[in-house]
């Protein structure tokens, strides 16, 4: 597991916490009330998604470049 995979897992956890704060606001009251934390969770989740997509395409294109 490289550092980008670890970052993606952390971002996935942030996205899950954000989703949980929307659907279960009473259980995640402190998280749901803090807008800055929610915005940070969204930004980290989007960044991790972009990193995963870029990592995937880099792996695919590097294999294609080795063959061609």
MMTF fields as JSON, N, C-alpha, C and O atoms, coordinates in Angstrom:
{
  "mmtfVersion": "1.0.0",
  "mmtfProducer": "UNKNOWN",
  "numBonds": 271,
  "numAtoms": 272,
  "numGroups": 68,
  "numChains": 1,
  "numModels": 1,
  "chainsPerModel": [1],
  "groupsPerChain": [68],
  "chainIdList": ["A"],
  "bondAtomList": [4, 2, 8, 6, 12, 10, 16, 14, 20, 18, 24, 22, 28, 26, 32, 30, 36, 34, 40, 38, 44, 42, 48, 46, 52, 50, 56, 54, 60, 58, 64, 62, 68, 66, 72, 70, 76, 74, 80, 78, 84, 82, 88, 86, 92, 90, 96, 94, 100, 98, 104, 102, 108, 106, 112, 110, 116, 114, 120, 118, 124, 122, 128, 126, 132, 130, 136, 134, 140, 138, 144, 142, 148, 146, 152, 150, 156, 154, 160, 158, 164, 162, 168, 166, 172, 170, 176, 174, 180, 178, 184, 182, 188, 186, 192, 190, 196, 194, 200, 198, 204, 202, 208, 206, 212, 210, 216, 214, 220, 218, 224, 222, 228, 226, 232, 230, 236, 234, 240, 238, 244, 242, 248, 246, 252, 250, 256, 254, 260, 258, 264, 262, 268, 266],
  "bondOrderList": [1, 1, 1, 1, 1, 1, 1, 1, 1, 1, 1, 1, 1, 1, 1, 1, 1, 1, 1, 1, 1, 1, 1, 1, 1, 1, 1, 1, 1, 1, 1, 1, 1, 1, 1, 1, 1, 1, 1, 1, 1, 1, 1, 1, 1, 1, 1, 1, 1, 1, 1, 1, 1, 1, 1, 1, 1, 1, 1, 1, 1, 1, 1, 1, 1, 1, 1],
  "groupList": [{"groupName": "UNK", "atomNameList": ["N", "CA", "C", "O"], "elementList": ["N", "C", "C", "O"], "formalChargeList": [0, 0, 0, 0], "bondAtomList": [1, 0, 2, 1, 3, 2], "bondOrderList": [1, 1, 2], "singleLetterCode": "X", "chemCompType": "L-PEPTIDE LINKING"}],
  "groupTypeList": [0, 0, 0, 0, 0, 0, 0, 0, 0, 0, 0, 0, 0, 0, 0, 0, 0, 0, 0, 0, 0, 0, 0, 0, 0, 0, 0, 0, 0, 0, 0, 0, 0, 0, 0, 0, 0, 0, 0, 0, 0, 0, 0, 0, 0, 0, 0, 0, 0, 0, 0, 0, 0, 0, 0, 0, 0, 0, 0, 0, 0, 0, 0, 0, 0, 0, 0, 0],
  "groupIdList": [1, 2, 3, 4, 5, 6, 7, 8, 9, 10, 11, 12, 13, 14, 15, 16, 17, 18, 19, 20, 21, 22, 23, 24, 25, 26, 27, 28, 29, 30, 31, 32, 33, 34, 35, 36, 37, 38, 39, 40, 41, 42, 43, 44, 45, 46, 47, 48, 49, 50, 51, 52, 53, 54, 55, 56, 57, 58, 59, 60, 61, 62, 63, 64, 65, 66, 67, 68],
  "secStructList": [7, 7, 2, 2, 2, 2, 2, 2, 2, 2, 2, 2, 2, 2, 2, 2, 2, 2, 2, 2, 2, 2, 2, 7, 6, 6, 6, 6, 2, 2, 2, 2, 2, 7, 2, 2, 2, 2, 2, 2, 2, 2, 2, 2, 2, 2, 2, 2, 2, 2, 2, 2, 2, 2, 2, 2, 2, 2, 2, 2, 2, 2, 2, 2, 2, 2, 2, 7],
  "xCoordList": [0.852, 0.0, 0.897, 1.736, 0.709, 1.518, 0.794, -0.315, 1.438, 0.87, -0.403, -1.252, -0.549, -1.76, -2.957, -4.067, -2.734, -3.814, -4.232, -5.419, -3.258, -3.563, -4.345, -5.291, -3.951, -4.688, -6.115, -7.047, -6.284, -7.626, -8.484, -9.674, -7.897, -8.649, -9.058, -10.176, -8.161, -8.488, -9.604, -10.519, -9.52, -10.561, -11.893, -12.95, -11.841, -13.07, -13.705, -14.926, -12.886, -13.408, -14.023, -15.056, -13.39, -13.948, -15.276, -16.214, -15.358, -16.612, -17.707, -18.865, -17.351, -18.337, -18.826, -20.014, -17.918, -18.323, -19.226, -20.188, -18.915, -19.763, -21.156, -22.16, -21.214, -22.509, -23.29, -24.506, -22.596, -23.268, -23.814, -24.877, -23.089, -23.574, -24.824, -25.627, -24.995, -26.205, -27.387, -28.477, -27.166, -28.278, -28.59, -29.728, -27.605, -27.811, -27.272, -26.269, -27.915, -27.347, -27.307, -26.45, -28.202, -28.186, -26.996, -26.459, -26.571, -25.426, -24.107, -23.127, -24.074, -22.859, -23.078, -22.769, -23.616, -24.035, -22.869, -22.995, -21.744, -20.626, -20.048, -19.621, -20.032, -19.52, -20.489, -20.072, -21.773, -22.783, -22.912, -23.26, -22.637, -22.774, -21.57, -21.679, -20.437, -19.223, -19.094, -18.709, -19.421, -19.398, -17.994, -17.813, -16.995, -15.622, -15.151, -14.448, -15.528, -15.145, -15.84, -15.236, -17.085, -17.816, -17.224, -17.087, -16.873, -16.248, -14.897, -14.558, -14.126, -12.832, -13.013, -12.233, -14.022, -14.281, -14.625, -14.202, -15.38, -15.719, -14.473, -14.259, -13.652, -12.441, -11.487, -10.937, -11.29, -10.393, -10.941, -10.179, -12.238, -12.841, -12.683, -12.352, -12.917, -12.763, -11.304, -11.009, -10.396, -8.972, -8.535, -7.773, -9.007, -8.639, -9.22, -8.571, -10.423, -11.018, -10.192, -9.947, -9.765, -8.927, -7.604, -7.129, -7.007, -5.74, -5.92, -5.069, -7.012, -7.255, -7.429, -6.895, -8.166, -8.358, -7.03, -6.721, -6.244, -4.946, -4.014, -3.293, -4.026, -3.188, -3.589, -2.729, -4.87, -5.351, -4.898, -4.383, -5.097, -4.707, -3.198, -2.732, -2.433, -0.982, -0.557, 0.338, -1.19, -0.873, -1.252, -0.489, -2.422, -2.881, -1.984, -1.57, -1.68, -0.874, 0.577, 1.237, 1.089, 2.469, 2.573, 3.576, 1.558, 1.556, 1.422, 2.046, 0.611, 0.453, 1.743, 2.081, 2.456, 3.711, 4.79, 5.63, 4.771, 5.744, 5.513, 6.467, 4.252, 3.931, 4.251, 4.757, 3.958, 4.083, 5.419, 5.695],
  "yCoordList": [-1.177, 0.0, 1.239, 1.413, 2.082, 3.297, 4.442, 4.279, 5.583, 6.701, 7.25, 7.793, 7.117, 7.606, 6.733, 7.237, 5.428, 4.544, 4.859, 4.841, 5.146, 5.505, 6.818, 6.948, 7.778, 9.041, 8.814, 9.438, 7.93, 7.632, 6.995, 7.292, 6.127, 5.514, 6.554, 6.516, 7.475, 8.538, 9.419, 9.808, 9.728, 10.55, 9.819, 10.43, 8.524, 7.737, 7.769, 7.863, 7.692, 7.787, 9.164, 9.275, 10.209, 11.558, 11.679, 12.293, 11.099, 11.142, 10.359, 10.775, 9.237, 8.449, 9.208, 9.168, 9.9, 10.694, 11.843, 12.173, 12.449, 13.532, 13.009, 13.628, 11.874, 11.297, 10.898, 11.082, 10.357, 9.975, 11.197, 11.132, 12.312, 13.522, 14.072, 14.749, 13.786, 14.233, 13.342, 13.833, 12.031, 11.1, 10.847, 10.525, 10.987, 10.77, 11.971, 11.843, 13.132, 14.341, 14.304, 14.952, 13.568, 13.559, 12.782, 13.142, 11.714, 10.938, 11.648, 11.442, 12.478, 13.194, 14.696, 15.482, 15.079, 16.463, 17.445, 18.469, 17.157, 18.107, 18.204, 19.277, 17.095, 17.108, 17.819, 18.581, 17.576, 18.156, 19.664, 20.374, 20.159, 21.586, 22.391, 23.603, 21.754, 22.462, 22.481, 21.487, 23.621, 23.728, 23.603, 23.034, 24.123, 24.049, 22.602, 22.242, 21.782, 20.373, 19.678, 18.846, 20.006, 19.394, 19.813, 18.984, 21.077, 21.546, 20.87, 20.466, 20.745, 20.067, 18.611, 18.098, 17.947, 16.555, 16.441, 15.494, 17.388, 17.37, 17.593, 16.887, 18.567, 18.867, 17.681, 17.328, 17.068, 15.91, 14.751, 14.043, 14.549, 13.458, 13.668, 12.733, 14.879, 15.17, 15.036, 14.492, 15.525, 15.412, 13.956, 13.584, 13.137, 11.72, 11.03, 10.166, 11.397, 10.815, 11.171, 10.318, 12.418, 12.841, 12.09, 11.66, 11.928, 11.197, 9.746, 9.197, 9.12, 7.732, 7.608, 6.682, 8.528, 8.495, 8.692, 7.963, 9.673, 9.906, 8.718, 8.347, 8.123, 6.952, 5.794, 5.092, 5.597, 4.527, 4.753, 3.843, 5.975, 6.255, 6.178, 5.741, 6.593, 6.469, 5.01, 4.665, 4.156, 2.728, 2.136, 1.362, 2.494, 1.961, 2.435, 1.639, 3.734, 4.264, 3.82, 3.68, 3.596, 3.118, 1.679, 1.312, 0.866, -0.497, -0.476, -1.281, 0.443, 0.556, 1.048, 0.622, 1.934, 2.447, 1.368, 1.339, 0.472, -0.619, -1.592, -2.125, -1.826, -2.752, -2.129, -2.807, -0.847, -0.202, 0.38, 0.964],
  "zCoordList": [0.0, 0.0, 0.0, 0.884, -0.992, -1.037, -0.333, 0.175, -0.318, 0.454, -0.172, 0.534, -1.492, -2.144, -1.784, -1.613, -1.668, -1.239, 0.193, 0.52, 1.034, 2.417, 2.474, 3.251, 1.658, 1.595, 1.128, 1.635, 0.172, -0.324, 0.763, 0.864, 1.571, 2.67, 3.709, 4.222, 4.014, 4.97, 4.416, 5.142, 3.132, 2.513, 2.455, 2.611, 2.232, 2.247, 3.633, 3.757, 4.664, 6.027, 6.276, 6.936, 5.748, 5.897, 5.167, 5.677, 3.983, 3.23, 3.939, 3.943, 4.535, 5.272, 6.498, 6.819, 7.185, 8.344, 7.922, 8.616, 6.787, 6.278, 5.932, 6.285, 5.243, 4.886, 6.135, 6.199, 7.116, 8.356, 9.082, 9.699, 9.01, 9.684, 9.011, 9.653, 7.722, 7.025, 7.386, 7.678, 7.364, 7.567, 9.038, 9.38, 9.904, 11.339, 12.113, 12.817, 11.999, 12.617, 14.142, 14.743, 14.776, 16.242, 16.793, 17.84, 16.1, 16.562, 16.281, 16.998, 15.247, 14.865, 15.029, 14.134, 16.184, 16.379, 16.269, 15.598, 16.91, 16.865, 15.461, 15.036, 14.745, 13.369, 12.444, 11.571, 12.627, 11.742, 11.929, 10.985, 13.126, 13.382, 12.915, 12.73, 12.724, 12.347, 10.823, 10.207, 10.236, 8.767, 8.203, 7.126, 8.907, 8.387, 8.29, 7.346, 9.245, 9.21, 8.052, 7.375, 7.82, 6.707, 5.366, 4.466, 5.225, 3.983, 3.789, 2.677, 4.864, 4.778, 4.363, 3.561, 4.894, 4.523, 3.042, 2.378, 2.526, 1.1, 0.252, -0.733, 0.627, -0.146, -0.148, -1.191, 1.005, 1.086, 0.271, -0.387, 0.307, -0.458, -1.959, -2.687, -2.419, -3.848, -4.263, -5.327, -3.437, -3.761, -3.839, -4.731, -2.923, -2.956, -4.179, -4.769, -4.563, -5.767, -6.998, -7.852, -7.088, -8.215, -8.203, -9.254, -7.036, -6.937, -7.357, -8.057, -6.943, -7.345, -8.852, -9.462, -9.454, -10.905, -11.624, -12.566, -11.186, -11.812, -11.634, -12.56, -10.448, -10.194, -11.102, -11.634, -11.277, -12.151, -13.595, -14.244, -14.085, -15.466, -15.659, -16.711, -14.662, -14.775, -14.855, -15.626, -14.067, -14.124, -15.472, -16.049, -15.976, -17.261, -18.393, -19.235, -18.418, -19.515, -19.428, -20.458, -18.221, -18.129, -18.629, -19.241, -18.38, -18.922, -20.44, -21.131, -20.959, -22.408, -23.061, -24.166, -22.389, -22.942, -22.953, -23.852, -21.948, -21.917, -23.063, -23.63, -23.406, -24.5, -25.857, -26.751, -26.008, -27.309, -27.498, -28.546]
}
